[in-house]
Amino acid sequence: MRRGARSNRSGPGLLGTVGRTAVIAGTATAVSHGVSGAMQSSAQQKAVAAQQKAAAEQQRIDDAVQQALAQQQVAAAPPPVAGPPPAPATAGVDRVAQLQQLAALREQGILTEEEFAAEKVRILAS
Amino acid sequence: MTTGPVEYILIAFPGNRFNGQIVPALQELVDKELIHIIDLLFVKKDAEGNLLVAELSTIDAEESAPFDALDGDIDGLLSMADIELAAAELPNNCSAGLLVWENLWAARFAEAVRAANGQVIANERIPHAIVEAARQALLA
């Protein structure tokens, strides 16, 4: 392996234009992917990619929220022997309660401002 | 003159660096004039997340021996900023090899695209697992 004469790595470099944008689209538009036979436009492909990234980010936030809520519920649970059975989950989830819990998670530093904002948008839209 | 597409890759390994069959496989690509190596170095993130850079010329002889016969150039085109950028996602306590190479096999294709004023808008390596999953989904 030959080594160049001026290879002290102080030149302009190669990776300056490499993008490292993290796309968290809180309100990603629904784009149908997997369209068989039809050619997707570049814009559609980008929207699909953005949606997939948003979905992955959403999943991460959901997992974090679920975990934090589970921990809160464990801490507040009554003694196992004498306690009443846990209340069944209601079909229509109370959005206000969700938002309050979300704010608590942000307070505790479990969610970042960005995650809180993205999740809030999702709750309000649900 | 560089005419084939140039790319870089950062591959993390548990324990040792490029070893075993990797260097011979690279040598085969070089021998067949499919690629030309432009840069090669090693990085490691310690437990605290500090990035350590090891040039081929600075690692000890025993570890660098497999690369002595590997035909290529370390042009030093990657800057330290490049290396930090490439290694941003490298987890702590992890060693990795950073390789920059020119795809000689695609030189004619690249020139044809340039001649037609084509512009590369997007280009990505798709993980093997994703391709396999997509293929399986079609079979289902």
PDB file of N, CA and C in Angstrom, chain B residues 37-126:
ATOM      1  N   ILE B  37      -8.081   1.370  -4.658  1.00  0.00           N
ATOM      2  CA  ILE B  37      -8.176   1.872  -3.287  1.00  0.00           C
ATOM      3  C   ILE B  37      -7.551   3.253  -3.215  1.00  0.00           C
ATOM      4  N   ILE B  38      -8.306   4.185  -2.638  1.00  0.00           N
ATOM      5  CA  ILE B  38      -7.853   5.565  -2.545  1.00  0.00           C
ATOM      6  C   ILE B  38      -7.438   5.932  -1.133  1.00  0.00           C
ATOM      7  N   ASP B  39      -8.085   5.337  -0.155  1.00  0.00           N
ATOM      8  CA  ASP B  39      -7.731   5.630   1.225  1.00  0.00           C
ATOM      9  C   ASP B  39      -8.165   4.463   2.109  1.00  0.00           C
ATOM     10  N   LEU B  40      -7.436   4.274   3.171  1.00  0.00           N
ATOM     11  CA  LEU B  40      -7.739   3.179   4.101  1.00  0.00           C
ATOM     12  C   LEU B  40      -7.168   3.540   5.454  1.00  0.00           C
ATOM     13  N   LEU B  41      -8.023   3.522   6.458  1.00  0.00           N
ATOM     14  CA  LEU B  41      -7.534   3.804   7.803  1.00  0.00           C
ATOM     15  C   LEU B  41      -8.464   3.144   8.811  1.00  0.00           C
ATOM     16  N   PHE B  42      -8.088   3.213  10.058  1.00  0.00           N
ATOM     17  CA  PHE B  42      -8.888   2.590  11.101  1.00  0.00           C
ATOM     18  C   PHE B  42      -9.278   3.612  12.145  1.00  0.00           C
ATOM     19  N   VAL B  43     -10.446   3.430  12.692  1.00  0.00           N
ATOM     20  CA  VAL B  43     -10.892   4.311  13.754  1.00  0.00           C
ATOM     21  C   VAL B  43     -11.425   3.465  14.894  1.00  0.00           C
ATOM     22  N   LYS B  44     -11.438   4.081  16.052  1.00  0.00           N
ATOM     23  CA  LYS B  44     -11.995   3.397  17.208  1.00  0.00           C
ATOM     24  C   LYS B  44     -12.619   4.427  18.126  1.00  0.00           C
ATOM     25  N   LYS B  45     -13.787   4.099  18.635  1.00  0.00           N
ATOM     26  CA  LYS B  45     -14.379   4.951  19.656  1.00  0.00           C
ATOM     27  C   LYS B  45     -14.182   4.262  20.982  1.00  0.00           C
ATOM     28  N   ASP B  46     -13.637   5.004  21.946  1.00  0.00           N
ATOM     29  CA  ASP B  46     -13.422   4.372  23.252  1.00  0.00           C
ATOM     30  C   ASP B  46     -14.723   4.423  24.063  1.00  0.00           C
ATOM     31  N   ALA B  47     -14.631   4.005  25.314  1.00  0.00           N
ATOM     32  CA  ALA B  47     -15.828   3.901  26.143  1.00  0.00           C
ATOM     33  C   ALA B  47     -16.513   5.244  26.359  1.00  0.00           C
ATOM     34  N   GLU B  48     -15.716   6.328  26.280  1.00  0.00           N
ATOM     35  CA  GLU B  48     -16.301   7.658  26.517  1.00  0.00           C
ATOM     36  C   GLU B  48     -16.765   8.320  25.228  1.00  0.00           C
ATOM     37  N   GLY B  49     -16.590   7.633  24.112  1.00  0.00           N
ATOM     38  CA  GLY B  49     -17.030   8.220  22.852  1.00  0.00           C
ATOM     39  C   GLY B  49     -15.960   9.035  22.154  1.00  0.00           C
ATOM     40  N   ASN B  50     -14.732   8.999  22.656  1.00  0.00           N
ATOM     41  CA  ASN B  50     -13.647   9.706  21.983  1.00  0.00           C
ATOM     42  C   ASN B  50     -13.210   8.916  20.759  1.00  0.00           C
ATOM     43  N   LEU B  51     -12.970   9.649  19.672  1.00  0.00           N
ATOM     44  CA  LEU B  51     -12.594   8.999  18.426  1.00  0.00           C
ATOM     45  C   LEU B  51     -11.077   8.943  18.288  1.00  0.00           C
ATOM     46  N   LEU B  52     -10.567   7.741  18.054  1.00  0.00           N
ATOM     47  CA  LEU B  52      -9.125   7.566  17.852  1.00  0.00           C
ATOM     48  C   LEU B  52      -8.906   7.131  16.408  1.00  0.00           C
ATOM     49  N   VAL B  53      -7.970   7.762  15.755  1.00  0.00           N
ATOM     50  CA  VAL B  53      -7.710   7.456  14.351  1.00  0.00           C
ATOM     51  C   VAL B  53      -6.351   6.784  14.223  1.00  0.00           C
ATOM     52  N   ALA B  54      -6.312   5.652  13.548  1.00  0.00           N
ATOM     53  CA  ALA B  54      -5.044   4.955  13.366  1.00  0.00           C
ATOM     54  C   ALA B  54      -4.755   4.793  11.880  1.00  0.00           C
ATOM     55  N   GLU B  55      -3.679   5.420  11.439  1.00  0.00           N
ATOM     56  CA  GLU B  55      -3.263   5.253  10.051  1.00  0.00           C
ATOM     57  C   GLU B  55      -2.606   3.891   9.897  1.00  0.00           C
ATOM     58  N   LEU B  56      -2.666   3.399   8.677  1.00  0.00           N
ATOM     59  CA  LEU B  56      -2.050   2.110   8.392  1.00  0.00           C
ATOM     60  C   LEU B  56      -0.572   2.140   8.759  1.00  0.00           C
ATOM     61  N   SER B  57       0.057   3.281   8.581  1.00  0.00           N
ATOM     62  CA  SER B  57       1.491   3.393   8.839  1.00  0.00           C
ATOM     63  C   SER B  57       1.827   3.453  10.321  1.00  0.00           C
ATOM     64  N   THR B  58       0.800   3.637  11.169  1.00  0.00           N
ATOM     65  CA  THR B  58       1.110   3.783  12.590  1.00  0.00           C
ATOM     66  C   THR B  58       0.719   2.562  13.421  1.00  0.00           C
ATOM     67  N   ILE B  59      -0.127   1.680  12.851  1.00  0.00           N
ATOM     68  CA  ILE B  59      -0.469   0.503  13.648  1.00  0.00           C
ATOM     69  C   ILE B  59       0.689  -0.493  13.574  1.00  0.00           C
ATOM     70  N   ASP B  60       0.794  -1.361  14.583  1.00  0.00           N
ATOM     71  CA  ASP B  60       2.004  -2.189  14.617  1.00  0.00           C
ATOM     72  C   ASP B  60       2.079  -3.200  13.488  1.00  0.00           C
ATOM     73  N   ALA B  61       3.297  -3.563  13.197  1.00  0.00           N
ATOM     74  CA  ALA B  61       3.638  -4.357  12.008  1.00  0.00           C
ATOM     75  C   ALA B  61       2.806  -5.615  11.880  1.00  0.00           C
ATOM     76  N   GLU B  62       2.542  -6.232  13.014  1.00  0.00           N
ATOM     77  CA  GLU B  62       1.810  -7.505  12.953  1.00  0.00           C
ATOM     78  C   GLU B  62       0.413  -7.295  12.391  1.00  0.00           C
ATOM     79  N   GLU B  63      -0.222  -6.208  12.820  1.00  0.00           N
ATOM     80  CA  GLU B  63      -1.589  -5.950  12.357  1.00  0.00           C
ATOM     81  C   GLU B  63      -1.604  -5.390  10.953  1.00  0.00           C
ATOM     82  N   SER B  64      -0.561  -4.658  10.589  1.00  0.00           N
ATOM     83  CA  SER B  64      -0.587  -4.025   9.263  1.00  0.00           C
ATOM     84  C   SER B  64      -0.049  -4.942   8.180  1.00  0.00           C
ATOM     85  N   ALA B  65       0.580  -6.052   8.614  1.00  0.00           N
ATOM     86  CA  ALA B  65       1.190  -6.971   7.638  1.00  0.00           C
ATOM     87  C   ALA B  65       0.275  -7.376   6.489  1.00  0.00           C
ATOM     88  N   PRO B  66      -0.987  -7.743   6.802  1.00  0.00           N
ATOM     89  CA  PRO B  66      -1.857  -8.177   5.694  1.00  0.00           C
ATOM     90  C   PRO B  66      -2.040  -7.109   4.636  1.00  0.00           C
ATOM     91  N   PHE B  67      -1.851  -5.850   5.005  1.00  0.00           N
ATOM     92  CA  PHE B  67      -2.110  -4.779   4.054  1.00  0.00           C
ATOM     93  C   PHE B  67      -0.889  -4.404   3.231  1.00  0.00           C
ATOM     94  N   ASP B  68       0.276  -4.882   3.650  1.00  0.00           N
ATOM     95  CA  ASP B  68       1.493  -4.491   2.949  1.00  0.00           C
ATOM     96  C   ASP B  68       1.443  -4.846   1.480  1.00  0.00           C
ATOM     97  N   ALA B  69       0.880  -6.031   1.208  1.00  0.00           N
ATOM     98  CA  ALA B  69       0.844  -6.483  -0.178  1.00  0.00           C
ATOM     99  C   ALA B  69      -0.354  -5.930  -0.929  1.00  0.00           C
ATOM    100  N   LEU B  70      -1.298  -5.340  -0.214  1.00  0.00           N
ATOM    101  CA  LEU B  70      -2.523  -4.836  -0.852  1.00  0.00           C
ATOM    102  C   LEU B  70      -2.153  -3.643  -1.720  1.00  0.00           C
ATOM    103  N   ASP B  71      -2.507  -3.736  -2.957  1.00  0.00           N
ATOM    104  CA  ASP B  71      -2.134  -2.696  -3.901  1.00  0.00           C
ATOM    105  C   ASP B  71      -3.115  -1.530  -3.832  1.00  0.00           C
ATOM    106  N   GLY B  72      -2.607  -0.380  -3.542  1.00  0.00           N
ATOM    107  CA  GLY B  72      -3.487   0.774  -3.481  1.00  0.00           C
ATOM    108  C   GLY B  72      -2.696   1.985  -3.053  1.00  0.00           C
ATOM    109  N   ASP B  73      -3.406   3.086  -2.916  1.00  0.00           N
ATOM    110  CA  ASP B  73      -2.763   4.324  -2.495  1.00  0.00           C
ATOM    111  C   ASP B  73      -3.497   4.906  -1.319  1.00  0.00           C
ATOM    112  N   ILE B  74      -2.747   5.396  -0.368  1.00  0.00           N
ATOM    113  CA  ILE B  74      -3.376   6.149   0.705  1.00  0.00           C
ATOM    114  C   ILE B  74      -3.075   7.601   0.372  1.00  0.00           C
ATOM    115  N   ASP B  75      -3.994   8.184  -0.398  1.00  0.00           N
ATOM    116  CA  ASP B  75      -3.775   9.543  -0.861  1.00  0.00           C
ATOM    117  C   ASP B  75      -4.042  10.586   0.200  1.00  0.00           C
ATOM    118  N   GLY B  76      -4.632  10.155   1.312  1.00  0.00           N
ATOM    119  CA  GLY B  76      -4.907  11.110   2.377  1.00  0.00           C
ATOM    120  C   GLY B  76      -5.938  12.150   1.973  1.00  0.00           C
ATOM    121  N   LEU B  77      -6.850  11.770   1.084  1.00  0.00           N
ATOM    122  CA  LEU B  77      -7.848  12.741   0.636  1.00  0.00           C
ATOM    123  C   LEU B  77      -8.889  13.008   1.717  1.00  0.00           C
ATOM    124  N   LEU B  78      -9.144  12.007   2.537  1.00  0.00           N
ATOM    125  CA  LEU B  78     -10.077  12.212   3.639  1.00  0.00           C
ATOM    126  C   LEU B  78      -9.422  13.147   4.647  1.00  0.00           C
ATOM    127  N   SER B  79     -10.172  14.181   5.038  1.00  0.00           N
ATOM    128  CA  SER B  79      -9.652  15.078   6.064  1.00  0.00           C
ATOM    129  C   SER B  79     -10.067  14.552   7.434  1.00  0.00           C
ATOM    130  N   MET B  80      -9.525  15.140   8.484  1.00  0.00           N
ATOM    131  CA  MET B  80      -9.913  14.719   9.822  1.00  0.00           C
ATOM    132  C   MET B  80     -11.396  14.992  10.037  1.00  0.00           C
ATOM    133  N   ALA B  81     -11.892  16.097   9.467  1.00  0.00           N
ATOM    134  CA  ALA B  81     -13.320  16.405   9.584  1.00  0.00           C
ATOM    135  C   ALA B  81     -14.163  15.333   8.907  1.00  0.00           C
ATOM    136  N   ASP B  82     -13.687  14.846   7.753  1.00  0.00           N
ATOM    137  CA  ASP B  82     -14.372  13.758   7.056  1.00  0.00           C
ATOM    138  C   ASP B  82     -14.475  12.544   7.964  1.00  0.00           C
ATOM    139  N   ILE B  83     -13.355  12.194   8.579  1.00  0.00           N
ATOM    140  CA  ILE B  83     -13.296  10.987   9.401  1.00  0.00           C
ATOM    141  C   ILE B  83     -14.255  11.107  10.579  1.00  0.00           C
ATOM    142  N   GLU B  84     -14.292  12.287  11.174  1.00  0.00           N
ATOM    143  CA  GLU B  84     -15.217  12.497  12.301  1.00  0.00           C
ATOM    144  C   GLU B  84     -16.662  12.382  11.832  1.00  0.00           C
ATOM    145  N   LEU B  85     -16.947  12.928  10.650  1.00  0.00           N
ATOM    146  CA  LEU B  85     -18.297  12.861  10.115  1.00  0.00           C
ATOM    147  C   LEU B  85     -18.696  11.414   9.833  1.00  0.00           C
ATOM    148  N   ALA B  86     -17.791  10.700   9.176  1.00  0.00           N
ATOM    149  CA  ALA B  86     -18.089   9.312   8.827  1.00  0.00           C
ATOM    150  C   ALA B  86     -18.283   8.457  10.071  1.00  0.00           C
ATOM    151  N   ALA B  87     -17.525   8.785  11.123  1.00  0.00           N
ATOM    152  CA  ALA B  87     -17.561   7.960  12.333  1.00  0.00           C
ATOM    153  C   ALA B  87     -18.571   8.457  13.350  1.00  0.00           C
ATOM    154  N   ALA B  88     -19.405   9.418  12.972  1.00  0.00           N
ATOM    155  CA  ALA B  88     -20.367   9.989  13.924  1.00  0.00           C
ATOM    156  C   ALA B  88     -21.296   8.920  14.493  1.00  0.00           C
ATOM    157  N   GLU B  89     -21.673   7.951  13.638  1.00  0.00           N
ATOM    158  CA  GLU B  89     -22.626   6.932  14.081  1.00  0.00           C
ATOM    159  C   GLU B  89     -21.939   5.732  14.713  1.00  0.00           C
ATOM    160  N   LEU B  90     -20.631   5.734  14.776  1.00  0.00           N
ATOM    161  CA  LEU B  90     -19.916   4.581  15.329  1.00  0.00           C
ATOM    162  C   LEU B  90     -20.190   4.492  16.829  1.00  0.00           C
ATOM    163  N   PRO B  91     -20.657   3.346  17.295  1.00  0.00           N
ATOM    164  CA  PRO B  91     -20.957   3.230  18.723  1.00  0.00           C
ATOM    165  C   PRO B  91     -19.678   3.247  19.557  1.00  0.00           C
ATOM    166  N   ASN B  92     -19.829   3.493  20.872  1.00  0.00           N
ATOM    167  CA  ASN B  92     -18.661   3.472  21.757  1.00  0.00           C
ATOM    168  C   ASN B  92     -18.096   2.070  21.828  1.00  0.00           C
ATOM    169  N   ASN B  93     -16.836   1.989  22.173  1.00  0.00           N
ATOM    170  CA  ASN B  93     -16.162   0.691  22.308  1.00  0.00           C
ATOM    171  C   ASN B  93     -16.240  -0.115  21.030  1.00  0.00           C
ATOM    172  N   CYS B  94     -15.977   0.573  19.943  1.00  0.00           N
ATOM    173  CA  CYS B  94     -16.107  -0.089  18.649  1.00  0.00           C
ATOM    174  C   CYS B  94     -14.955   0.292  17.737  1.00  0.00           C
ATOM    175  N   SER B  95     -14.409  -0.707  17.065  1.00  0.00           N
ATOM    176  CA  SER B  95     -13.356  -0.461  16.072  1.00  0.00           C
ATOM    177  C   SER B  95     -13.944  -0.578  14.693  1.00  0.00           C
ATOM    178  N   ALA B  96     -13.412   0.196  13.765  1.00  0.00           N
ATOM    179  CA  ALA B  96     -13.947   0.146  12.410  1.00  0.00           C
ATOM    180  C   ALA B  96     -12.866   0.448  11.392  1.00  0.00           C
ATOM    181  N   GLY B  97     -13.095  -0.040  10.193  1.00  0.00           N
ATOM    182  CA  GLY B  97     -12.208   0.264   9.080  1.00  0.00           C
ATOM    183  C   GLY B  97     -12.909   1.233   8.157  1.00  0.00           C
ATOM    184  N   LEU B  98     -12.170   2.215   7.675  1.00  0.00           N
ATOM    185  CA  LEU B  98     -12.729   3.208   6.761  1.00  0.00           C
ATOM    186  C   LEU B  98     -12.004   3.080   5.431  1.00  0.00           C
ATOM    187  N   LEU B  99     -12.752   2.789   4.405  1.00  0.00           N
ATOM    188  CA  LEU B  99     -12.173   2.547   3.086  1.00  0.00           C
ATOM    189  C   LEU B  99     -12.775   3.500   2.070  1.00  0.00           C
ATOM    190  N   VAL B 100     -11.923   4.098   1.257  1.00  0.00           N
ATOM    191  CA  VAL B 100     -12.389   4.936   0.150  1.00  0.00           C
ATOM    192  C   VAL B 100     -11.858   4.306  -1.134  1.00  0.00           C
ATOM    193  N   TRP B 101     -12.722   4.115  -2.088  1.00  0.00           N
ATOM    194  CA  TRP B 101     -12.252   3.477  -3.309  1.00  0.00           C
ATOM    195  C   TRP B 101     -12.973   3.998  -4.532  1.00  0.00           C
ATOM    196  N   GLU B 102     -12.357   3.748  -5.677  1.00  0.00           N
ATOM    197  CA  GLU B 102     -12.947   4.143  -6.944  1.00  0.00           C
ATOM    198  C   GLU B 102     -13.458   2.889  -7.634  1.00  0.00           C
ATOM    199  N   ASN B 103     -14.689   2.951  -8.099  1.00  0.00           N
ATOM    200  CA  ASN B 103     -15.284   1.814  -8.804  1.00  0.00           C
ATOM    201  C   ASN B 103     -14.894   1.858 -10.266  1.00  0.00           C
ATOM    202  N   LEU B 104     -13.742   1.236 -10.572  1.00  0.00           N
ATOM    203  CA  LEU B 104     -13.248   1.240 -11.950  1.00  0.00           C
ATOM    204  C   LEU B 104     -14.230   0.574 -12.897  1.00  0.00           C
ATOM    205  N   TRP B 105     -14.927  -0.458 -12.383  1.00  0.00           N
ATOM    206  CA  TRP B 105     -15.846  -1.218 -13.221  1.00  0.00           C
ATOM    207  C   TRP B 105     -16.979  -0.349 -13.752  1.00  0.00           C
ATOM    208  N   ALA B 106     -17.270   0.753 -13.052  1.00  0.00           N
ATOM    209  CA  ALA B 106     -18.387   1.615 -13.449  1.00  0.00           C
ATOM    210  C   ALA B 106     -17.915   2.871 -14.166  1.00  0.00           C
ATOM    211  N   ALA B 107     -16.631   2.918 -14.526  1.00  0.00           N
ATOM    212  CA  ALA B 107     -16.089   4.138 -15.129  1.00  0.00           C
ATOM    213  C   ALA B 107     -16.786   4.490 -16.439  1.00  0.00           C
ATOM    214  N   ARG B 108     -16.975   3.480 -17.278  1.00  0.00           N
ATOM    215  CA  ARG B 108     -17.584   3.768 -18.578  1.00  0.00           C
ATOM    216  C   ARG B 108     -19.030   4.232 -18.413  1.00  0.00           C
ATOM    217  N   PHE B 109     -19.743   3.576 -17.497  1.00  0.00           N
ATOM    218  CA  PHE B 109     -21.122   3.958 -17.213  1.00  0.00           C
ATOM    219  C   PHE B 109     -21.177   5.395 -16.708  1.00  0.00           C
ATOM    220  N   ALA B 110     -20.256   5.731 -15.779  1.00  0.00           N
ATOM    221  CA  ALA B 110     -20.239   7.087 -15.215  1.00  0.00           C
ATOM    222  C   ALA B 110     -19.956   8.125 -16.301  1.00  0.00           C
ATOM    223  N   GLU B 111     -19.033   7.804 -17.191  1.00  0.00           N
ATOM    224  CA  GLU B 111     -18.711   8.746 -18.261  1.00  0.00           C
ATOM    225  C   GLU B 111     -19.897   8.918 -19.198  1.00  0.00           C
ATOM    226  N   ALA B 112     -20.615   7.822 -19.442  1.00  0.00           N
ATOM    227  CA  ALA B 112     -21.787   7.905 -20.322  1.00  0.00           C
ATOM    228  C   ALA B 112     -22.853   8.803 -19.692  1.00  0.00           C
ATOM    229  N   VAL B 113     -23.017   8.674 -18.382  1.00  0.00           N
ATOM    230  CA  VAL B 113     -24.004   9.508 -17.688  1.00  0.00           C
ATOM    231  C   VAL B 113     -23.591  10.969 -17.761  1.00  0.00           C
ATOM    232  N   ARG B 114     -22.296  11.222 -17.517  1.00  0.00           N
ATOM    233  CA  ARG B 114     -21.804  12.609 -17.578  1.00  0.00           C
ATOM    234  C   ARG B 114     -21.975  13.176 -18.964  1.00  0.00           C
ATOM    235  N   ALA B 115     -21.677  12.357 -19.984  1.00  0.00           N
ATOM    236  CA  ALA B 115     -21.782  12.822 -21.371  1.00  0.00           C
ATOM    237  C   ALA B 115     -23.215  13.204 -21.721  1.00  0.00           C
ATOM    238  N   ALA B 116     -24.168  12.561 -21.061  1.00  0.00           N
ATOM    239  CA  ALA B 116     -25.584  12.854 -21.318  1.00  0.00           C
ATOM    240  C   ALA B 116     -26.091  13.916 -20.362  1.00  0.00           C
ATOM    241  N   ASN B 117     -25.167  14.575 -19.643  1.00  0.00           N
ATOM    242  CA  ASN B 117     -25.547  15.591 -18.658  1.00  0.00           C
ATOM    243  C   ASN B 117     -26.439  15.051 -17.554  1.00  0.00           C
ATOM    244  N   GLY B 118     -26.271  13.797 -17.242  1.00  0.00           N
ATOM    245  CA  GLY B 118     -27.051  13.212 -16.156  1.00  0.00           C
ATOM    246  C   GLY B 118     -26.492  13.667 -14.817  1.00  0.00           C
ATOM    247  N   GLN B 119     -27.347  13.774 -13.831  1.00  0.00           N
ATOM    248  CA  GLN B 119     -26.917  14.169 -12.486  1.00  0.00           C
ATOM    249  C   GLN B 119     -27.376  13.136 -11.484  1.00  0.00           C
ATOM    250  N   VAL B 120     -26.483  12.672 -10.670  1.00  0.00           N
ATOM    251  CA  VAL B 120     -26.879  11.725  -9.637  1.00  0.00           C
ATOM    252  C   VAL B 120     -27.637  12.489  -8.561  1.00  0.00           C
ATOM    253  N   ILE B 121     -28.891  12.120  -8.370  1.00  0.00           N
ATOM    254  CA  ILE B 121     -29.715  12.782  -7.372  1.00  0.00           C
ATOM    255  C   ILE B 121     -29.704  11.998  -6.076  1.00  0.00           C
ATOM    256  N   ALA B 122     -29.769  10.692  -6.193  1.00  0.00           N
ATOM    257  CA  ALA B 122     -29.773   9.865  -4.995  1.00  0.00           C
ATOM    258  C   ALA B 122     -29.004   8.592  -5.268  1.00  0.00           C
ATOM    259  N   ASN B 123     -28.351   8.106  -4.243  1.00  0.00           N
ATOM    260  CA  ASN B 123     -27.561   6.887  -4.387  1.00  0.00           C
ATOM    261  C   ASN B 123     -27.369   6.312  -2.992  1.00  0.00           C
ATOM    262  N   GLU B 124     -27.704   5.063  -2.843  1.00  0.00           N
ATOM    263  CA  GLU B 124     -27.621   4.511  -1.498  1.00  0.00           C
ATOM    264  C   GLU B 124     -27.357   3.015  -1.551  1.00  0.00           C
ATOM    265  N   ARG B 125     -26.684   2.552  -0.561  1.00  0.00           N
ATOM    266  CA  ARG B 125     -26.497   1.115  -0.437  1.00  0.00           C
ATOM    267  C   ARG B 125     -27.684   0.578   0.344  1.00  0.00           C
ATOM    268  N   ILE B 126     -28.359  -0.434  -0.202  1.00  0.00           N
ATOM    269  CA  ILE B 126     -29.532  -0.988   0.471  1.00  0.00           C
ATOM    270  C   ILE B 126     -29.107  -2.224   1.249  1.00  0.00           C
TER     271      ILE B 126
END
